[in-house]
Amino acid sequence: MVLADTIRPGFARAGAASRGISGASLSGSLLFDAGLVLVGSAVIALSAQVAFPLPFSPVPVTGQTFGVLLVASMLGRARGLAAVMAYLAEGAAGLPVFAGMAAGPAALLGPTGGYLMGFLPGAYLCGWLAERGFDRTPLRTICSMILGNVAIFALGLPWLARFVGSSNVWALGFWPFLAGDVVKIGLAAALLPLGWRALGAKER
């Protein structure tokens, strides 16, 4: 169970396995999940607009990674991954959802393209960990967020190196972002466990 499941309305709850799943329940469940995916992609798009360009790097500091990993932790691996896929598809189709209102396939092929693709494994990993209770306490949330960020950097840095060279990639694509990542991880570590307490959910 993840946070999104605690707010699932009655019409979107599938029947117990022993009683079967009614068509209405299945339709309601799919509709609810589709809505979560679209809202998740919108949250990522909004977080991407919190952007601070760096004059020495082609990669800006943004709230994007925070949005991706927070959404994935709240929705779980399948819906979180779908939200990121929807976000990337929206941007590739021309909607101005990337950082700085950028859009189009060029953004996916440019210096930041590796980070954008890294959102996929990062979201899946954080969603998978959240399903196992890693969003219930600050310490476990910090571990989850760190691993999610590692997954993003694992794709982002090699791709960026194609544009800036392997000798410059750490200085331009990693070190300038550590302080911001620490702040974003700390914020997630506060918000996710607080969400569980606010909803009165218990540990599994």
PDB file of C-alpha atoms in Angstrom:
ATOM      1  CA  MET A   1       0.000   0.000   0.000  1.00  0.00           C
ATOM      2  CA  VAL A   2       1.128   3.542  -0.783  1.00  0.00           C
ATOM      3  CA  LEU A   3      -0.315   6.917   0.172  1.00  0.00           C
ATOM      4  CA  ALA A   4      -2.544   7.128  -2.898  1.00  0.00           C
ATOM      5  CA  ASP A   5      -4.273   3.893  -1.915  1.00  0.00           C
ATOM      6  CA  THR A   6      -5.388   5.354   1.415  1.00  0.00           C
ATOM      7  CA  ILE A   7      -7.580   7.907  -0.363  1.00  0.00           C
ATOM      8  CA  ARG A   8      -9.101   5.508  -2.891  1.00  0.00           C
ATOM      9  CA  PRO A   9     -12.869   6.180  -2.967  1.00  0.00           C
ATOM     10  CA  GLY A  10     -15.428   3.429  -2.585  1.00  0.00           C
ATOM     11  CA  PHE A  11     -16.432   3.386  -6.255  1.00  0.00           C
ATOM     12  CA  ALA A  12     -12.820   2.607  -7.207  1.00  0.00           C
ATOM     13  CA  ARG A  13     -12.360  -0.344  -4.882  1.00  0.00           C
ATOM     14  CA  ALA A  14     -12.354  -3.720  -6.597  1.00  0.00           C
ATOM     15  CA  GLY A  15     -14.320  -6.473  -4.898  1.00  0.00           C
ATOM     16  CA  ALA A  16     -12.609  -9.114  -2.810  1.00  0.00           C
ATOM     17  CA  ALA A  17     -11.017 -11.909  -4.820  1.00  0.00           C
ATOM     18  CA  SER A  18     -13.405 -14.481  -3.417  1.00  0.00           C
ATOM     19  CA  ARG A  19     -16.397 -12.486  -4.656  1.00  0.00           C
ATOM     20  CA  GLY A  20     -14.875 -11.466  -7.978  1.00  0.00           C
ATOM     21  CA  ILE A  21     -14.406  -7.999  -9.381  1.00  0.00           C
ATOM     22  CA  SER A  22     -17.457  -6.280 -10.774  1.00  0.00           C
ATOM     23  CA  GLY A  23     -17.299  -4.363 -14.035  1.00  0.00           C
ATOM     24  CA  ALA A  24     -18.232  -1.134 -12.269  1.00  0.00           C
ATOM     25  CA  SER A  25     -15.524  -1.596  -9.646  1.00  0.00           C
ATOM     26  CA  LEU A  26     -12.915  -2.370 -12.273  1.00  0.00           C
ATOM     27  CA  SER A  27     -13.908   0.645 -14.374  1.00  0.00           C
ATOM     28  CA  GLY A  28     -13.891   2.879 -11.308  1.00  0.00           C
ATOM     29  CA  SER A  29     -10.504   1.581 -10.245  1.00  0.00           C
ATOM     30  CA  LEU A  30      -8.985   2.147 -13.698  1.00  0.00           C
ATOM     31  CA  LEU A  31     -10.505   5.636 -13.891  1.00  0.00           C
ATOM     32  CA  PHE A  32      -9.142   6.549 -10.478  1.00  0.00           C
ATOM     33  CA  ASP A  33      -5.670   5.260 -11.333  1.00  0.00           C
ATOM     34  CA  ALA A  34      -5.673   7.099 -14.682  1.00  0.00           C
ATOM     35  CA  GLY A  35      -6.592  10.289 -12.845  1.00  0.00           C
ATOM     36  CA  LEU A  36      -3.718   9.783 -10.410  1.00  0.00           C
ATOM     37  CA  VAL A  37      -1.299   9.300 -13.301  1.00  0.00           C
ATOM     38  CA  LEU A  38      -2.432  12.526 -14.994  1.00  0.00           C
ATOM     39  CA  VAL A  39      -2.284  14.501 -11.750  1.00  0.00           C
ATOM     40  CA  GLY A  40       1.158  13.032 -11.096  1.00  0.00           C
ATOM     41  CA  SER A  41       2.416  14.128 -14.512  1.00  0.00           C
ATOM     42  CA  ALA A  42       1.027  17.629 -13.864  1.00  0.00           C
ATOM     43  CA  VAL A  43       2.830  17.828 -10.513  1.00  0.00           C
ATOM     44  CA  ILE A  44       6.104  16.867 -12.225  1.00  0.00           C
ATOM     45  CA  ALA A  45       5.494  19.484 -14.920  1.00  0.00           C
ATOM     46  CA  LEU A  46       4.872  22.185 -12.322  1.00  0.00           C
ATOM     47  CA  SER A  47       7.940  21.205 -10.299  1.00  0.00           C
ATOM     48  CA  ALA A  48      10.045  21.458 -13.470  1.00  0.00           C
ATOM     49  CA  GLN A  49       9.199  25.156 -13.721  1.00  0.00           C
ATOM     50  CA  VAL A  50      10.996  25.804 -10.438  1.00  0.00           C
ATOM     51  CA  ALA A  51      14.256  26.198 -12.326  1.00  0.00           C
ATOM     52  CA  PHE A  52      17.467  28.120 -11.732  1.00  0.00           C
ATOM     53  CA  PRO A  53      19.828  28.152 -14.741  1.00  0.00           C
ATOM     54  CA  LEU A  54      23.532  27.807 -14.014  1.00  0.00           C
ATOM     55  CA  PRO A  55      25.731  30.026 -16.218  1.00  0.00           C
ATOM     56  CA  PHE A  56      28.497  27.407 -16.318  1.00  0.00           C
ATOM     57  CA  SER A  57      26.356  24.307 -16.956  1.00  0.00           C
ATOM     58  CA  PRO A  58      23.738  23.278 -19.549  1.00  0.00           C
ATOM     59  CA  VAL A  59      21.781  21.590 -16.746  1.00  0.00           C
ATOM     60  CA  PRO A  60      19.645  23.869 -14.542  1.00  0.00           C
ATOM     61  CA  VAL A  61      18.828  23.305 -10.893  1.00  0.00           C
ATOM     62  CA  THR A  62      15.129  22.405 -10.787  1.00  0.00           C
ATOM     63  CA  GLY A  63      12.453  20.948  -8.564  1.00  0.00           C
ATOM     64  CA  GLN A  64      11.932  18.233 -11.157  1.00  0.00           C
ATOM     65  CA  THR A  65      13.688  15.381  -9.370  1.00  0.00           C
ATOM     66  CA  PHE A  66      11.786  16.193  -6.188  1.00  0.00           C
ATOM     67  CA  GLY A  67       8.489  16.076  -8.079  1.00  0.00           C
ATOM     68  CA  VAL A  68       9.333  12.804  -9.818  1.00  0.00           C
ATOM     69  CA  LEU A  69      10.461  10.921  -6.714  1.00  0.00           C
ATOM     70  CA  LEU A  70       7.707  12.335  -4.494  1.00  0.00           C
ATOM     71  CA  VAL A  71       4.994  11.418  -7.021  1.00  0.00           C
ATOM     72  CA  ALA A  72       6.416   7.928  -7.454  1.00  0.00           C
ATOM     73  CA  SER A  73       6.569   7.387  -3.703  1.00  0.00           C
ATOM     74  CA  MET A  74       2.950   8.461  -3.330  1.00  0.00           C
ATOM     75  CA  LEU A  75       1.612   6.463  -6.287  1.00  0.00           C
ATOM     76  CA  GLY A  76       3.767   3.329  -6.239  1.00  0.00           C
ATOM     77  CA  ARG A  77       5.958   1.874  -8.964  1.00  0.00           C
ATOM     78  CA  ALA A  78       3.380   1.204 -11.714  1.00  0.00           C
ATOM     79  CA  ARG A  79       1.439   4.458 -11.457  1.00  0.00           C
ATOM     80  CA  GLY A  80       4.576   6.457 -10.670  1.00  0.00           C
ATOM     81  CA  LEU A  81       6.329   5.086 -13.742  1.00  0.00           C
ATOM     82  CA  ALA A  82       3.208   5.773 -15.828  1.00  0.00           C
ATOM     83  CA  ALA A  83       3.120   9.381 -14.562  1.00  0.00           C
ATOM     84  CA  VAL A  84       6.735   9.925 -15.650  1.00  0.00           C
ATOM     85  CA  MET A  85       6.052   8.296 -19.021  1.00  0.00           C
ATOM     86  CA  ALA A  86       3.029  10.559 -19.475  1.00  0.00           C
ATOM     87  CA  TYR A  87       5.125  13.597 -18.565  1.00  0.00           C
ATOM     88  CA  LEU A  88       7.864  12.692 -21.043  1.00  0.00           C
ATOM     89  CA  ALA A  89       5.289  11.977 -23.750  1.00  0.00           C
ATOM     90  CA  GLU A  90       3.604  15.330 -23.136  1.00  0.00           C
ATOM     91  CA  GLY A  91       6.923  17.131 -23.477  1.00  0.00           C
ATOM     92  CA  ALA A  92       7.954  15.188 -26.573  1.00  0.00           C
ATOM     93  CA  ALA A  93       4.575  16.024 -28.145  1.00  0.00           C
ATOM     94  CA  GLY A  94       5.237  19.736 -27.772  1.00  0.00           C
ATOM     95  CA  LEU A  95       3.641  20.692 -24.460  1.00  0.00           C
ATOM     96  CA  PRO A  96       5.911  23.118 -22.532  1.00  0.00           C
ATOM     97  CA  VAL A  97       6.347  20.890 -19.483  1.00  0.00           C
ATOM     98  CA  PHE A  98      10.124  20.589 -19.300  1.00  0.00           C
ATOM     99  CA  ALA A  99      12.306  22.990 -17.312  1.00  0.00           C
ATOM    100  CA  GLY A 100      12.128  26.550 -18.591  1.00  0.00           C
ATOM    101  CA  MET A 101       8.918  25.747 -20.500  1.00  0.00           C
ATOM    102  CA  ALA A 102      10.969  23.726 -22.992  1.00  0.00           C
ATOM    103  CA  ALA A 103       9.226  21.187 -25.205  1.00  0.00           C
ATOM    104  CA  GLY A 104       9.743  18.872 -28.131  1.00  0.00           C
ATOM    105  CA  PRO A 105      12.031  15.938 -28.955  1.00  0.00           C
ATOM    106  CA  ALA A 106      15.081  18.235 -28.929  1.00  0.00           C
ATOM    107  CA  ALA A 107      14.839  18.492 -25.138  1.00  0.00           C
ATOM    108  CA  LEU A 108      15.059  14.709 -24.851  1.00  0.00           C
ATOM    109  CA  LEU A 109      18.083  14.629 -27.155  1.00  0.00           C
ATOM    110  CA  GLY A 110      19.917  17.554 -25.578  1.00  0.00           C
ATOM    111  CA  PRO A 111      22.306  17.678 -22.606  1.00  0.00           C
ATOM    112  CA  THR A 112      19.531  17.100 -20.059  1.00  0.00           C
ATOM    113  CA  GLY A 113      18.033  14.157 -21.937  1.00  0.00           C
ATOM    114  CA  GLY A 114      19.823  11.580 -19.816  1.00  0.00           C
ATOM    115  CA  TYR A 115      18.395  13.042 -16.627  1.00  0.00           C
ATOM    116  CA  LEU A 116      14.916  13.014 -18.133  1.00  0.00           C
ATOM    117  CA  MET A 117      15.299   9.346 -19.056  1.00  0.00           C
ATOM    118  CA  GLY A 118      16.750   8.694 -15.614  1.00  0.00           C
ATOM    119  CA  PHE A 119      13.414   9.720 -14.134  1.00  0.00           C
ATOM    120  CA  LEU A 120      12.029   6.364 -15.293  1.00  0.00           C
ATOM    121  CA  PRO A 121      14.246   4.036 -13.212  1.00  0.00           C
ATOM    122  CA  GLY A 122      14.308   6.593 -10.389  1.00  0.00           C
ATOM    123  CA  ALA A 123      10.513   6.653 -10.204  1.00  0.00           C
ATOM    124  CA  TYR A 124      10.219   2.874 -10.446  1.00  0.00           C
ATOM    125  CA  LEU A 125      12.753   2.353  -7.667  1.00  0.00           C
ATOM    126  CA  CYS A 126      11.207   4.880  -5.266  1.00  0.00           C
ATOM    127  CA  GLY A 127       7.718   3.558  -6.011  1.00  0.00           C
ATOM    128  CA  TRP A 128       8.859  -0.018  -5.379  1.00  0.00           C
ATOM    129  CA  LEU A 129      10.473   0.977  -2.094  1.00  0.00           C
ATOM    130  CA  ALA A 130       7.382   2.943  -1.027  1.00  0.00           C
ATOM    131  CA  GLU A 131       5.272  -0.173  -1.559  1.00  0.00           C
ATOM    132  CA  ARG A 132       7.558  -1.814   1.003  1.00  0.00           C
ATOM    133  CA  GLY A 133       7.116   0.907   3.589  1.00  0.00           C
ATOM    134  CA  PHE A 134      10.156   3.072   2.806  1.00  0.00           C
ATOM    135  CA  ASP A 135       8.038   6.225   2.895  1.00  0.00           C
ATOM    136  CA  ARG A 136       6.784   5.677   6.440  1.00  0.00           C
ATOM    137  CA  THR A 137       9.740   7.048   8.426  1.00  0.00           C
ATOM    138  CA  PRO A 138      12.217   9.867   7.742  1.00  0.00           C
ATOM    139  CA  LEU A 139      15.295   7.623   7.736  1.00  0.00           C
ATOM    140  CA  ARG A 140      13.862   5.096   5.296  1.00  0.00           C
ATOM    141  CA  THR A 141      12.514   7.909   3.110  1.00  0.00           C
ATOM    142  CA  ILE A 142      15.996   9.429   2.960  1.00  0.00           C
ATOM    143  CA  CYS A 143      17.414   6.059   1.832  1.00  0.00           C
ATOM    144  CA  SER A 144      14.730   5.760  -0.850  1.00  0.00           C
ATOM    145  CA  MET A 145      15.295   9.280  -2.155  1.00  0.00           C
ATOM    146  CA  ILE A 146      19.069   8.802  -2.274  1.00  0.00           C
ATOM    147  CA  LEU A 147      18.684   5.614  -4.311  1.00  0.00           C
ATOM    148  CA  GLY A 148      16.227   7.335  -6.642  1.00  0.00           C
ATOM    149  CA  ASN A 149      18.682  10.170  -7.217  1.00  0.00           C
ATOM    150  CA  VAL A 150      21.492   7.690  -7.869  1.00  0.00           C
ATOM    151  CA  ALA A 151      19.354   6.067 -10.577  1.00  0.00           C
ATOM    152  CA  ILE A 152      18.781   9.454 -12.220  1.00  0.00           C
ATOM    153  CA  PHE A 153      22.459  10.404 -12.138  1.00  0.00           C
ATOM    154  CA  ALA A 154      23.400   6.966 -13.473  1.00  0.00           C
ATOM    155  CA  LEU A 155      21.727   7.857 -16.776  1.00  0.00           C
ATOM    156  CA  GLY A 156      22.144  11.620 -16.668  1.00  0.00           C
ATOM    157  CA  LEU A 157      25.908  11.824 -16.257  1.00  0.00           C
ATOM    158  CA  PRO A 158      27.006   9.502 -19.095  1.00  0.00           C
ATOM    159  CA  TRP A 159      24.612  11.265 -21.462  1.00  0.00           C
ATOM    160  CA  LEU A 160      25.811  14.719 -20.401  1.00  0.00           C
ATOM    161  CA  ALA A 161      29.422  13.607 -20.918  1.00  0.00           C
ATOM    162  CA  ARG A 162      28.701  13.358 -24.640  1.00  0.00           C
ATOM    163  CA  PHE A 163      28.188  17.142 -24.667  1.00  0.00           C
ATOM    164  CA  VAL A 164      30.692  18.431 -22.108  1.00  0.00           C
ATOM    165  CA  GLY A 165      33.331  15.698 -22.047  1.00  0.00           C
ATOM    166  CA  SER A 166      34.004  13.087 -19.393  1.00  0.00           C
ATOM    167  CA  SER A 167      36.561  15.305 -17.668  1.00  0.00           C
ATOM    168  CA  ASN A 168      33.963  18.024 -17.042  1.00  0.00           C
ATOM    169  CA  VAL A 169      30.859  16.005 -16.369  1.00  0.00           C
ATOM    170  CA  TRP A 170      31.192  15.810 -12.578  1.00  0.00           C
ATOM    171  CA  ALA A 171      31.862  19.534 -12.248  1.00  0.00           C
ATOM    172  CA  LEU A 172      28.963  20.469 -14.523  1.00  0.00           C
ATOM    173  CA  GLY A 173      26.431  17.728 -13.888  1.00  0.00           C
ATOM    174  CA  PHE A 174      26.885  16.433 -10.341  1.00  0.00           C
ATOM    175  CA  TRP A 175      28.609  18.596  -7.734  1.00  0.00           C
ATOM    176  CA  PRO A 176      26.522  21.760  -8.306  1.00  0.00           C
ATOM    177  CA  PHE A 177      23.347  19.817  -7.583  1.00  0.00           C
ATOM    178  CA  LEU A 178      24.265  18.062  -4.336  1.00  0.00           C
ATOM    179  CA  ALA A 179      23.177  20.886  -2.020  1.00  0.00           C
ATOM    180  CA  GLY A 180      19.794  21.145  -3.732  1.00  0.00           C
ATOM    181  CA  ASP A 181      19.354  17.377  -3.619  1.00  0.00           C
ATOM    182  CA  VAL A 182      20.020  17.378   0.124  1.00  0.00           C
ATOM    183  CA  VAL A 183      17.287  19.998   0.592  1.00  0.00           C
ATOM    184  CA  LYS A 184      14.832  18.080  -1.615  1.00  0.00           C
ATOM    185  CA  ILE A 185      15.564  14.781   0.128  1.00  0.00           C
ATOM    186  CA  GLY A 186      15.054  16.422   3.518  1.00  0.00           C
ATOM    187  CA  LEU A 187      11.746  17.904   2.367  1.00  0.00           C
ATOM    188  CA  ALA A 188      10.529  14.519   1.126  1.00  0.00           C
ATOM    189  CA  ALA A 189      11.662  12.895   4.385  1.00  0.00           C
ATOM    190  CA  ALA A 190       9.419  15.345   6.243  1.00  0.00           C
ATOM    191  CA  LEU A 191       6.395  15.296   3.928  1.00  0.00           C
ATOM    192  CA  LEU A 192       5.891  11.587   3.245  1.00  0.00           C
ATOM    193  CA  PRO A 193       5.867  10.323   6.863  1.00  0.00           C
ATOM    194  CA  LEU A 194       3.772  13.364   7.778  1.00  0.00           C
ATOM    195  CA  GLY A 195       1.279  12.347   5.112  1.00  0.00           C
ATOM    196  CA  TRP A 196       0.900   8.910   6.681  1.00  0.00           C
ATOM    197  CA  ARG A 197       0.390  10.397  10.123  1.00  0.00           C
ATOM    198  CA  ALA A 198      -2.129  12.940   8.813  1.00  0.00           C
ATOM    199  CA  LEU A 199      -4.174  10.186   7.188  1.00  0.00           C
ATOM    200  CA  GLY A 200      -4.067   8.093  10.337  1.00  0.00           C
ATOM    201  CA  ALA A 201      -2.532   5.153   8.466  1.00  0.00           C
ATOM    202  CA  LYS A 202      -0.753   2.463  10.421  1.00  0.00           C
ATOM    203  CA  GLU A 203       2.443   0.615   9.662  1.00  0.00           C
ATOM    204  CA  ARG A 204       1.946  -2.612   7.803  1.00  0.00           C
TER     205      ARG A 204
END
